[in-house]
Short mmCIF file of C-alpha atoms in Angstrom, two decimals:
data_model
loop_
_atom_site.label_atom_id
_atom_site.label_comp_id
_atom_site.label_asym_id
_atom_site.label_seq_id
_atom_site.Cartn_x
_atom_site.Cartn_y
_atom_site.Cartn_z
CA UNK A 738 83.31 -3.44 67.32
CA UNK A 739 82.80 -6.80 69.01
CA UNK A 740 86.56 -7.36 69.23
CA UNK A 741 87.09 -3.85 70.62
CA UNK A 742 84.40 -4.43 73.23
CA UNK A 743 85.93 -7.77 74.23
CA UNK A 744 89.42 -6.26 74.58
CA UNK A 745 88.08 -3.46 76.74
CA UNK A 746 86.21 -5.94 78.95
CA UNK A 747 89.45 -7.92 79.36
CA UNK A 748 91.30 -4.75 80.31
CA UNK A 749 88.57 -3.95 82.82
CA UNK A 750 88.87 -7.43 84.29
CA UNK A 751 92.65 -7.07 84.64
CA UNK A 752 92.26 -3.69 86.28
CA UNK A 753 89.74 -5.02 88.76
CA UNK A 754 91.73 -8.18 89.38
CA UNK A 755 95.27 -7.06 90.03
CA UNK A 756 95.98 -3.35 89.93
CA UNK A 757 93.71 -1.88 92.56
CA UNK A 758 95.86 -2.15 95.65
CA UNK A 759 95.73 -4.34 98.76
CA UNK A 760 92.00 -5.04 98.52
CA UNK A 761 92.17 -6.44 94.99
CA UNK A 762 91.87 -10.02 96.26
CA UNK A 763 88.57 -9.17 97.90
CA UNK A 764 87.36 -7.53 94.69
CA UNK A 765 88.15 -10.75 92.83
CA UNK A 766 85.59 -12.49 94.97
CA UNK A 767 82.82 -9.98 94.35
CA UNK A 768 80.08 -10.69 91.79
CA UNK A 769 79.96 -8.24 88.89
CA UNK A 770 76.94 -6.87 87.01
CA UNK A 771 77.72 -4.87 83.88
CA UNK A 772 74.91 -2.96 82.26
CA UNK A 773 74.85 -0.93 79.08
CA UNK A 774 72.11 1.60 78.29
CA UNK A 775 71.23 2.76 74.80
CA UNK A 776 68.34 4.51 73.09
CA UNK A 777 66.64 7.89 73.11
CA UNK A 778 67.91 8.95 76.55
CA UNK A 779 71.51 7.99 75.72
CA UNK A 780 72.94 10.44 73.17
CA UNK A 781 76.51 9.49 72.29
CA UNK A 782 78.26 8.12 75.36
CA UNK A 783 76.21 10.08 77.90
CA UNK A 784 72.93 9.42 79.65
CA UNK A 785 70.34 11.75 81.11
CA UNK A 786 70.98 12.04 84.85
CA UNK A 787 67.32 11.53 85.73
CA UNK A 788 67.15 8.30 83.72
CA UNK A 789 70.41 6.94 85.18
CA UNK A 790 69.41 7.83 88.75
CA UNK A 791 65.94 6.37 88.35
CA UNK A 792 67.37 3.22 86.78
CA UNK A 793 69.94 2.60 89.52
CA UNK A 794 67.41 3.17 92.30
CA UNK A 795 64.81 0.93 90.65
CA UNK A 796 67.40 -1.78 89.99
CA UNK A 797 68.59 -1.85 93.61
CA UNK A 798 65.00 -1.91 94.94
CA UNK A 799 64.10 -4.75 92.57
CA UNK A 800 67.17 -6.79 93.59
CA UNK A 801 66.39 -6.30 97.29
CA UNK A 802 62.72 -7.26 96.99
CA UNK A 803 63.33 -10.28 94.75
CA UNK A 804 66.07 -11.51 97.12
CA UNK A 805 63.64 -11.13 100.04
CA UNK A 806 61.06 -13.21 98.19
CA UNK A 807 63.64 -15.93 97.48
CA UNK A 808 65.28 -16.06 100.92
CA UNK A 809 64.41 -19.26 102.76
CA UNK A 810 65.10 -17.71 106.16
CA UNK A 811 62.57 -14.88 105.80
CA UNK A 812 58.95 -15.01 106.85
CA UNK A 813 56.81 -14.64 103.74
CA UNK A 814 54.95 -11.43 104.30
CA UNK A 815 54.56 -8.18 102.39
CA UNK A 816 54.56 -5.64 105.24
CA UNK A 817 57.60 -3.81 106.54
CA UNK A 818 60.98 -3.05 104.97
CA UNK A 819 63.37 -5.59 103.51
CA UNK A 820 65.51 -6.86 106.43
CA UNK A 821 68.88 -5.16 106.82
CA UNK A 822 70.77 -8.46 106.56
CA UNK A 823 69.31 -8.97 103.06
CA UNK A 824 70.01 -5.37 102.07
CA UNK A 825 73.61 -5.87 103.19
CA UNK A 826 74.32 -8.90 101.00
CA UNK A 827 72.44 -7.58 97.93
CA UNK A 828 73.83 -4.04 97.93
CA UNK A 829 75.29 -3.03 94.56
CA UNK A 830 78.26 -0.63 94.47
CA UNK A 831 79.06 1.61 91.52
CA UNK A 832 82.32 0.74 89.77
CA UNK A 833 84.05 1.83 86.56
CA UNK A 834 82.42 3.12 83.39
CA UNK A 835 83.22 1.14 80.22
CA UNK A 836 82.93 1.86 76.50
CA UNK A 837 79.45 1.34 75.06
CA UNK A 838 76.55 3.69 74.43
CA UNK A 839 76.72 4.08 78.21
CA UNK A 840 78.13 1.26 80.32
CA UNK A 841 78.66 0.89 84.06
CA UNK A 842 80.00 -1.85 86.30
CA UNK A 843 78.18 -2.64 89.54
CA UNK A 844 79.98 -4.73 92.15
CA UNK A 845 78.29 -6.95 94.69
CA UNK A 846 78.52 -5.99 98.33
CA UNK A 847 81.60 -6.90 100.32
CA UNK A 848 79.38 -7.97 103.24
CA UNK A 849 80.64 -11.32 104.59
CA UNK A 850 78.75 -14.48 103.73
CA UNK A 851 76.82 -16.01 106.61
CA UNK A 852 77.56 -19.70 106.35
CA UNK A 853 75.00 -20.63 109.00
CA UNK A 854 72.18 -19.05 106.98
CA UNK A 855 71.82 -20.98 103.70
CA UNK A 856 71.17 -18.69 100.77
CA UNK A 857 72.28 -15.56 102.60
CA UNK A 858 75.90 -15.37 101.42
CA UNK A 859 76.92 -12.37 99.34
CA UNK A 860 77.30 -14.45 96.18
CA UNK A 861 74.39 -16.84 96.75
CA UNK A 862 71.32 -14.74 97.45
CA UNK A 863 72.43 -11.91 95.17
CA UNK A 864 73.13 -14.42 92.40
CA UNK A 865 69.68 -15.94 92.71
CA UNK A 866 67.99 -12.53 92.72
CA UNK A 867 69.85 -11.24 89.65
CA UNK A 868 69.24 -14.46 87.74
CA UNK A 869 65.53 -14.37 88.56
CA UNK A 870 65.26 -10.77 87.33
CA UNK A 871 67.02 -11.75 84.10
CA UNK A 872 64.74 -14.78 83.75
CA UNK A 873 61.69 -12.51 83.89
CA UNK A 874 63.31 -9.97 81.54
CA UNK A 875 63.93 -12.78 79.03
CA UNK A 876 60.24 -13.72 79.23
CA UNK A 877 59.35 -10.19 78.10
CA UNK A 878 60.87 -11.06 74.73
CA UNK A 879 58.86 -14.25 74.39
CA UNK A 880 56.21 -13.99 71.70
CA UNK A 881 53.33 -13.98 71.08
CA UNK A 882 52.33 -14.14 74.79
CA UNK A 883 55.13 -12.14 76.38
CA UNK A 884 52.91 -10.39 78.91
CA UNK A 885 51.34 -13.64 80.12
CA UNK A 886 54.80 -15.21 80.42
CA UNK A 887 56.06 -12.27 82.51
CA UNK A 888 53.09 -12.59 84.89
CA UNK A 889 53.62 -16.33 85.30
CA UNK A 890 57.30 -15.79 86.12
CA UNK A 891 56.87 -12.80 88.45
CA UNK A 892 53.73 -13.72 90.40
CA UNK A 893 55.37 -16.26 92.78
CA UNK A 894 57.64 -13.46 94.03
CA UNK A 895 54.70 -11.59 95.54
CA UNK A 896 53.19 -8.14 95.28
CA UNK A 897 56.20 -6.20 96.64
CA UNK A 898 58.65 -7.63 94.10
CA UNK A 899 56.13 -7.23 91.28
CA UNK A 900 55.76 -3.53 92.08
CA UNK A 901 59.52 -2.95 92.09
CA UNK A 902 59.97 -4.91 88.87
CA UNK A 903 57.25 -2.78 87.28
CA UNK A 904 59.14 0.37 88.33
CA UNK A 905 62.34 -1.04 86.84
CA UNK A 906 60.72 -1.68 83.46
CA UNK A 907 58.93 1.68 83.60
CA UNK A 908 62.25 3.57 83.61
CA UNK A 909 63.17 1.96 80.30
CA UNK A 910 59.73 1.99 78.69
CA UNK A 911 58.99 5.64 79.52
CA UNK A 912 62.43 6.94 78.45
CA UNK A 913 62.82 4.96 75.22
CA UNK A 914 65.87 3.16 76.62
CA UNK A 915 67.13 -0.42 76.24
CA UNK A 916 69.59 -2.24 78.49
CA UNK A 917 72.09 -5.08 78.09
CA UNK A 918 73.30 -7.07 81.12
CA UNK A 919 76.34 -9.24 81.72
CA UNK A 920 76.28 -11.02 85.09
CA UNK A 921 79.23 -12.92 86.58
CA UNK A 922 79.56 -14.52 90.01
CA UNK A 923 80.98 -17.62 91.65
CA UNK A 924 77.74 -19.44 90.84
CA UNK A 925 77.20 -17.96 87.35
CA UNK A 926 80.24 -17.98 85.07
CA UNK A 927 78.77 -15.46 82.64
CA UNK A 928 75.22 -14.67 81.61
CA UNK A 929 74.08 -12.16 79.00
CA UNK A 930 70.57 -10.75 78.76
CA UNK A 931 69.03 -7.82 76.90
CA UNK A 932 65.79 -5.97 77.59
CA UNK A 933 64.83 -3.74 74.68
CA UNK A 934 62.59 -0.72 75.03
CA UNK A 935 59.79 -2.61 73.28
CA UNK A 936 60.15 -5.64 75.53
CA UNK A 937 60.28 -3.36 78.59
CA UNK A 938 56.86 -2.10 77.53
CA UNK A 939 55.55 -5.70 77.58
CA UNK A 940 57.18 -6.12 81.01
CA UNK A 941 55.61 -2.92 82.36
CA UNK A 942 52.17 -3.58 80.90
CA UNK A 943 52.05 -7.11 82.29
CA UNK A 944 52.87 -6.06 85.85
CA UNK A 945 51.09 -2.69 86.02
CA UNK A 946 47.88 -3.70 84.26
CA UNK A 947 47.30 -6.92 86.19
CA UNK A 948 44.68 -6.93 88.92
CA UNK A 949 46.27 -8.67 91.91
CA UNK A 950 44.27 -10.09 94.82
CA UNK A 951 45.29 -11.87 98.04
CA UNK A 952 43.18 -14.50 99.75
CA UNK A 953 43.44 -17.41 102.15
CA UNK A 954 42.12 -20.69 100.77
CA UNK A 955 41.71 -24.28 101.95
CA UNK A 956 42.58 -27.04 99.49
CA UNK A 957 41.72 -30.72 99.88
CA UNK A 958 43.54 -33.41 97.96
CA UNK A 959 46.31 -36.01 97.88
CA UNK A 960 49.96 -35.10 98.30
CA UNK A 961 51.61 -36.63 95.23
CA UNK A 962 55.10 -35.11 95.07
CA UNK A 963 57.36 -32.13 95.49
CA UNK A 964 60.90 -30.81 95.24
CA UNK A 965 63.17 -29.79 98.09
CA UNK A 966 65.56 -28.16 95.62
CA UNK A 967 62.86 -25.85 94.24
CA UNK A 968 60.83 -25.53 97.44
CA UNK A 969 57.36 -26.83 96.56
CA UNK A 970 54.91 -29.67 97.09
CA UNK A 971 52.28 -30.97 94.65
CA UNK A 972 48.67 -31.57 95.64
CA UNK A 973 46.25 -33.50 93.40
CA UNK A 974 42.66 -32.33 93.92
CA UNK A 975 39.52 -34.41 93.45
CA UNK A 976 38.97 -33.04 89.93
CA UNK A 977 42.42 -34.25 88.81
CA UNK A 978 44.24 -30.90 88.92
CA UNK A 979 47.77 -30.85 90.33
CA UNK A 980 48.40 -27.68 92.35
CA UNK A 981 51.98 -26.58 92.96
CA UNK A 982 52.33 -25.03 96.43
CA UNK A 983 55.49 -23.19 97.49
CA UNK A 984 56.87 -23.87 100.95
CA UNK A 985 60.13 -23.68 102.89
CA UNK A 986 62.77 -25.92 101.28
CA UNK A 987 63.75 -27.38 104.63
CA UNK A 988 60.19 -28.55 105.28
CA UNK A 989 59.69 -30.42 102.00
CA UNK A 990 61.45 -33.66 102.94
CA UNK A 991 59.49 -34.10 106.18
CA UNK A 992 56.17 -33.21 104.53
CA UNK A 993 56.74 -35.75 101.77
CA UNK A 994 57.80 -38.44 104.25
CA UNK A 995 54.69 -37.86 106.39
CA UNK A 996 51.94 -37.19 103.87
CA UNK A 997 52.83 -38.59 100.43
CA UNK A 998 49.81 -40.42 98.94
CA UNK A 999 47.68 -39.34 101.92
CA UNK A 1000 44.60 -37.14 101.81
CA UNK A 1001 45.46 -33.78 103.32
CA UNK A 1002 44.06 -30.34 104.04
CA UNK A 1003 46.30 -27.46 102.91
CA UNK A 1004 45.70 -23.92 104.10
CA UNK A 1005 47.39 -21.63 101.58
CA UNK A 1006 47.92 -17.98 100.81
CA UNK A 1007 46.76 -17.52 97.22
CA UNK A 1008 47.92 -14.62 95.06
CA UNK A 1009 45.79 -14.17 91.94
CA UNK A 1010 46.68 -11.89 89.03
CA UNK A 1011 44.20 -11.20 86.24
CA UNK A 1012 45.82 -10.02 83.04
CA UNK A 1013 44.19 -7.46 80.70
CA UNK A 1014 43.52 -10.36 78.34
CA UNK A 1015 41.33 -12.02 80.96
CA UNK A 1016 43.59 -14.90 81.98
CA UNK A 1017 44.10 -15.73 85.63
CA UNK A 1018 47.51 -16.54 87.08
CA UNK A 1019 47.69 -18.07 90.56
CA UNK A 1020 50.49 -18.65 93.03
CA UNK A 1021 50.10 -20.68 96.24
CA UNK A 1022 52.14 -20.44 99.46
CA UNK A 1023 51.69 -23.09 102.14
CA UNK A 1024 50.53 -21.86 105.54
CA UNK A 1025 49.59 -25.17 107.18
CA UNK A 1026 49.30 -28.83 106.13
CA UNK A 1027 47.59 -31.70 107.94
CA UNK A 1028 45.73 -34.96 107.43
CA UNK A 1029 42.14 -34.81 106.24
CA UNK A 1030 40.17 -36.08 109.28
CA UNK A 1031 37.09 -36.86 107.20
CA UNK A 1032 39.08 -39.19 105.00
CA UNK A 1033 40.81 -40.81 107.99
CA UNK A 1034 37.50 -41.55 109.66
CA UNK A 1035 36.01 -42.82 106.44
#
């Protein structure tokens, strides 16, 4: 069966690569997401229309909202729709069906990459969003604290993305369906991930049962480090805790150059999620950073 599946995937790749007419070169450049559904709602090689429609809609909404949360050029707020430019480069298009319990190919949008907006190209932002969703899905299989791991991974994306991810897992959990993913793009050669019905229940429970609160907080401490690549700074508070605060990647270098090893005041947006087990998960987003005047005067 594995050999048959591999041959059919190779045939699919050939068909998409060279036998589709004058636009085949453009198709070669598109990222590809293959998904395969199996379980109670997938008898034989068919799938209930309501499950498939709900799954595709939830998947697209989750990709859009996660991409919005990851996009460096977007203001970090929860209100309003996902910007059209992000929808354009993260749109998934239905492609061929392939042999499995029920398998479908989704192609990335053909929207042109915007070189002047880092992270907004059709392969870049979509790739990051899909990989982050698969990262969180993989956490749902982590035991024995799968639900806590899902919350830790999803919380930095914000309330909007968490809600859409919960809807995505709900389609699987409520229909007794599992899904296998294969993701390929210019940035990701090939990645495989599987979210079983049981793990989808962990995923859903973690995100739907958590009590999420927003607040604005002021933190005092010493700036001790950070990462431009990952978009965060590290603040050591007076009690020895090191708080990781997300910020725009392009601001990290200047913030570190100006404030490293200095006492600072950080105004942050704090998102707190309380799991059913009683643990608190916190995510911090930088709003404003400045020197601590009390320390300077002292």
